[in-house]
Structure formats: C-alpha cells, structure tokens
PDB file of C-alpha atoms in Angstrom:
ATOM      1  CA  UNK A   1       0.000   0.000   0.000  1.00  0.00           C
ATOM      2  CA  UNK A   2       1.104   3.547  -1.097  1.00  0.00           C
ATOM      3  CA  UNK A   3       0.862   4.880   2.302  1.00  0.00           C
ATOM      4  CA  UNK A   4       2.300   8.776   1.588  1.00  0.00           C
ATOM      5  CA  UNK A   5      -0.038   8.640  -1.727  1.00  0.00           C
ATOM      6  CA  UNK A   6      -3.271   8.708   1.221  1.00  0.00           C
ATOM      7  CA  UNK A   7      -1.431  10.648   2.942  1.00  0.00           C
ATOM      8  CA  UNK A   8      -0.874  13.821   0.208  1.00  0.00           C
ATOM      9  CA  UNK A   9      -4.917  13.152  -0.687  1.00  0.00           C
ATOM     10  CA  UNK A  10      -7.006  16.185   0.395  1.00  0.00           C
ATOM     11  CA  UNK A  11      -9.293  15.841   3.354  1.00  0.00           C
ATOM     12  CA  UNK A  12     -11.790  18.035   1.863  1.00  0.00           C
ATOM     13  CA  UNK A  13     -11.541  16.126  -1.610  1.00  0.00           C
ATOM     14  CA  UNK A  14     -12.424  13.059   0.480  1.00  0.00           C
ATOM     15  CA  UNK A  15     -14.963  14.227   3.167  1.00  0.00           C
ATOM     16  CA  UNK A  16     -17.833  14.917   0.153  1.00  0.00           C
ATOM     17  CA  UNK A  17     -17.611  10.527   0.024  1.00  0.00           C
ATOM     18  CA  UNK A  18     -17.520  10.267   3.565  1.00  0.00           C
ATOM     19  CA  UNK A  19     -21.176  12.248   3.511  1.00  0.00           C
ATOM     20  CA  UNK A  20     -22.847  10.813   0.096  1.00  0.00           C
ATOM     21  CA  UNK A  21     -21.886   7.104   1.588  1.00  0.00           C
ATOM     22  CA  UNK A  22     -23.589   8.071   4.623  1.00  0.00           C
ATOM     23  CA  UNK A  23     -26.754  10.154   3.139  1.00  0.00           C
ATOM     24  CA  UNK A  24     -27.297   7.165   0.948  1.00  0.00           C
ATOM     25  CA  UNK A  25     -27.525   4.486   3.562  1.00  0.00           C
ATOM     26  CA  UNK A  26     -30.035   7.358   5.353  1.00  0.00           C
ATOM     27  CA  UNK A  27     -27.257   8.875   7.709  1.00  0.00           C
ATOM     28  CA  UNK A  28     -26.717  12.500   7.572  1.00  0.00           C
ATOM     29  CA  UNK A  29     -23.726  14.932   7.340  1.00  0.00           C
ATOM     30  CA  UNK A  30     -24.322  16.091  10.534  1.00  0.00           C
ATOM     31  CA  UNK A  31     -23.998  12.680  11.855  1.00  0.00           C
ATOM     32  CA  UNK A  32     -20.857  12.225   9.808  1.00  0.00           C
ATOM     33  CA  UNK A  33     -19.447  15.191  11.386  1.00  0.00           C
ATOM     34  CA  UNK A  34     -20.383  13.919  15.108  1.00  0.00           C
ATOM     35  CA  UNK A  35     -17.943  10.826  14.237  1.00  0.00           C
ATOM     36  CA  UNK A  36     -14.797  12.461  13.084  1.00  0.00           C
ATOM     37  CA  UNK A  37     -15.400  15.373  15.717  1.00  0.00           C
ATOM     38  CA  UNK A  38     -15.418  12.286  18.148  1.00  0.00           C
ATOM     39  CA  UNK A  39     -12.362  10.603  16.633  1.00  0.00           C
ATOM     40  CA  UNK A  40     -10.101  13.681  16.077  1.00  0.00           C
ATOM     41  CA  UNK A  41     -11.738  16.451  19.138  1.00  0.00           C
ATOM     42  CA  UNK A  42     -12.616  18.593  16.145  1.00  0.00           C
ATOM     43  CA  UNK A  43     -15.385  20.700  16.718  1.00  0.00           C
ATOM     44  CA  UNK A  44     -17.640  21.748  14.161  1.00  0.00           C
ATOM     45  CA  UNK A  45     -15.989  25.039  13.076  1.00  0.00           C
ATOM     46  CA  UNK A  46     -12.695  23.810  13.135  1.00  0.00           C
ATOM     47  CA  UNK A  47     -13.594  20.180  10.983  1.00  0.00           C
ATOM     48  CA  UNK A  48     -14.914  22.995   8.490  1.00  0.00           C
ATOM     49  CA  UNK A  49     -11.673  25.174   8.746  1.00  0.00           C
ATOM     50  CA  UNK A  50      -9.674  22.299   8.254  1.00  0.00           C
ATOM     51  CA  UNK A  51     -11.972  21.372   5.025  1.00  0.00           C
ATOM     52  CA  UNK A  52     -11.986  25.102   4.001  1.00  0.00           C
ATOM     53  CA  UNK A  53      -7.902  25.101   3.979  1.00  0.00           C
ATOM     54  CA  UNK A  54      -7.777  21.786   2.085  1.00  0.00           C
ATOM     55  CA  UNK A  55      -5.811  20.208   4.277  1.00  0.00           C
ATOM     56  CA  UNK A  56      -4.096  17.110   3.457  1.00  0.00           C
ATOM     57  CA  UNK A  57      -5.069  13.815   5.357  1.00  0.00           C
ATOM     58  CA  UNK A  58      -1.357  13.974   7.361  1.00  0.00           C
ATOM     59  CA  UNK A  59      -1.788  17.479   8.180  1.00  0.00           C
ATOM     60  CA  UNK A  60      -5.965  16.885   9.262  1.00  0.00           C
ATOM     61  CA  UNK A  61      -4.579  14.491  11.714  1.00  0.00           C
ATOM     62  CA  UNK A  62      -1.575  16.298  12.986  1.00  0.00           C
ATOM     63  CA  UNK A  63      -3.582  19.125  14.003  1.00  0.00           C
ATOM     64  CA  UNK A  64      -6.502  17.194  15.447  1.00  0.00           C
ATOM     65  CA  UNK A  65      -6.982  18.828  19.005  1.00  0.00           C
ATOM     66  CA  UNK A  66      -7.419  15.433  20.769  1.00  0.00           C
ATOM     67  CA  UNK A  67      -7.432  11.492  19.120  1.00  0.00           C
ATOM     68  CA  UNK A  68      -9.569   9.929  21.111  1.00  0.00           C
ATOM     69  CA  UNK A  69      -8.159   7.323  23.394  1.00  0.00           C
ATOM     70  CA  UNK A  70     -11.298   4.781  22.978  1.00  0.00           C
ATOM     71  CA  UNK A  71     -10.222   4.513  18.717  1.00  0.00           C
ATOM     72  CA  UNK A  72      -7.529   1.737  19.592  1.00  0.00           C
ATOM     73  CA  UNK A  73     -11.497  -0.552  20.836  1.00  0.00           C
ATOM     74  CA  UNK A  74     -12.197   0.137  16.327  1.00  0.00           C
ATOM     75  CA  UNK A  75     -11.405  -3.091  15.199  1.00  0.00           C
ATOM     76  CA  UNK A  76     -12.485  -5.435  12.174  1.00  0.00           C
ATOM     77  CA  UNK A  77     -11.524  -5.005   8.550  1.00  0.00           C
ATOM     78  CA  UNK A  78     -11.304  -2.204   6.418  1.00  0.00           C
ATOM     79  CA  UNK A  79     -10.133  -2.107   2.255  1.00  0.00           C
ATOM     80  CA  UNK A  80      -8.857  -5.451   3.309  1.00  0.00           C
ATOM     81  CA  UNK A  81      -6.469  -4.940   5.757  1.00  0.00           C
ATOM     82  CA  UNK A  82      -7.115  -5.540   9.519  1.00  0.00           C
ATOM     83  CA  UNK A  83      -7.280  -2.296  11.401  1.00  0.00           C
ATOM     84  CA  UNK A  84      -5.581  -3.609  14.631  1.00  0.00           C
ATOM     85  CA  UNK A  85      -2.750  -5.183  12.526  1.00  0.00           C
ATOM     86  CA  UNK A  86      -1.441  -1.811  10.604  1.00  0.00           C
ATOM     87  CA  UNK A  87       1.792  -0.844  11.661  1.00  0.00           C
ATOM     88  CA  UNK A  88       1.858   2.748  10.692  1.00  0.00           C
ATOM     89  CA  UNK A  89       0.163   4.842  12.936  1.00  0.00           C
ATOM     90  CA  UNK A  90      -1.145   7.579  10.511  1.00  0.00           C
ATOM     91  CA  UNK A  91      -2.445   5.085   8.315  1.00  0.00           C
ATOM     92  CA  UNK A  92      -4.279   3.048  10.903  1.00  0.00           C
ATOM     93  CA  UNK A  93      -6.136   6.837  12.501  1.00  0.00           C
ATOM     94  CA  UNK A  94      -7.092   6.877   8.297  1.00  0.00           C
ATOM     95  CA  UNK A  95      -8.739   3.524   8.306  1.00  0.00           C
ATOM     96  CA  UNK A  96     -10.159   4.303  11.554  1.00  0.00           C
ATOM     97  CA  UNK A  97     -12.156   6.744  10.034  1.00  0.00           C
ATOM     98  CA  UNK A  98     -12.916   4.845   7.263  1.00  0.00           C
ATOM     99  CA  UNK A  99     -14.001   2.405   9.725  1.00  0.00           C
ATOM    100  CA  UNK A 100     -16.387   4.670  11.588  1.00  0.00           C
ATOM    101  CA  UNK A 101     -18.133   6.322   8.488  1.00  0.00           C
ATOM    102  CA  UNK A 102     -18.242   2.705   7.322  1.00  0.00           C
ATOM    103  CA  UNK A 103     -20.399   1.265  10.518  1.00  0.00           C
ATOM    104  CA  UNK A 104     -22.702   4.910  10.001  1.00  0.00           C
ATOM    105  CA  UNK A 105     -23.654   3.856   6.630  1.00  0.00           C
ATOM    106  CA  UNK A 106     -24.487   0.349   7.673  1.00  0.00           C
ATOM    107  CA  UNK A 107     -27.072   1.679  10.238  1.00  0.00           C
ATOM    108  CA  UNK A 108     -25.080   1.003  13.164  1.00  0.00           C
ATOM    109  CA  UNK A 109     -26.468   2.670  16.481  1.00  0.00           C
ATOM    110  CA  UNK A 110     -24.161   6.206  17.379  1.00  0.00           C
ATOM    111  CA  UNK A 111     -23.510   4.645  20.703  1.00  0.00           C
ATOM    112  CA  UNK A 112     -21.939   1.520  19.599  1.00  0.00           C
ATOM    113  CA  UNK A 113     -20.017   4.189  16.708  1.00  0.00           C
ATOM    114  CA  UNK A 114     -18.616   5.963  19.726  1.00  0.00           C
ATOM    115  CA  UNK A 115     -17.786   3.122  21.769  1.00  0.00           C
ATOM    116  CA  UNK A 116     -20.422   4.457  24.170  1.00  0.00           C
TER     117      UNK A 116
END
C-alpha cells in the first residue's frame, strides 16, 4: 500500500464521500461530522476550517486537538487490511475513520459508533 499517496490526498476532496456514503444508507452529514469530531476532538468550526484550507489527510490528523483514546477498541476489517494489525500509525487513525463512516452507513447505532 502507497501509504504517503493517502497521505498527500485532500481531506476536503475526500470528506464529500464520507457524507454521500452516509446520506445514501439514510445517515446524515451532521452525523458524519459527530464521528470524526469524536475521533479527532474537532469541533464543528474547526472540521470545516480544516476542510476550508484543504488540508491534506497527514496534516488533518496532525492538528486534530485530541485522538480519542477509545479509537484503539475500532477493530475489524477495512479495504482489506485488519485495522488492529497496521503498523503505521497515521495510516491506521485513516482507516479508523474509514471504519467509523463505514459502521454509520451500515445503520449502526451512534452509541456503539462511539464506543459508548
């Protein structure tokens, strides 16, 4: 895997795929938000900054205010690799939130999304 080829992609060119996976499987944006504001300690007008500035994925995740300590309980697969098994810690906080926009589209309960 071309790891510093996801890490040069825009957040912002991204985030528009996070939402229309989730609005299609009846989720909304705002609920999208909720989980990478929960993952990262973004708050709203900051996750917006950051997709204002077109930040790139490393940079979205070096300036999150706060990873949340409860990510390392996301487990299971994700694009085929097994989340708890990636070595590189950037990569894994990516799949992480592939992860978590993943279990929003298929309908999973925000509690269980946020380890609740």
């Amino acid at each position: 895997m071309d790891n510093t080829r996801v890490y040069k992609m825009s957040f912002a060119g991204v985030y528009p795929h996070y939402v229309a996976k989730a609005e299609k499987k009846g989720r909304t944006k705002e609920e999208v938000d909720t989980v990478i504001c929960w993952l990262t300690g973004y708050d709203g007008p900051t996750l917006q900054q950051q997709i204002d500035n077109k930040v790139d994925f490393k940079t979205f995740f070096a300036q999150a205010p706060q990873f949340n300590p409860a990510a390392s309980q996301i487990t299971g697969v994700i694009c085929g690799y097994r989340i708890e098994e990636i070595e590189d810690e950037l990569m894994r906080k990516v799949r992480y939130l592939d992860k978590l926009v993943d279990e929003l589209a298929k309908g999973r309960k925000m509690e269980k999304i946020l380890r609740q």
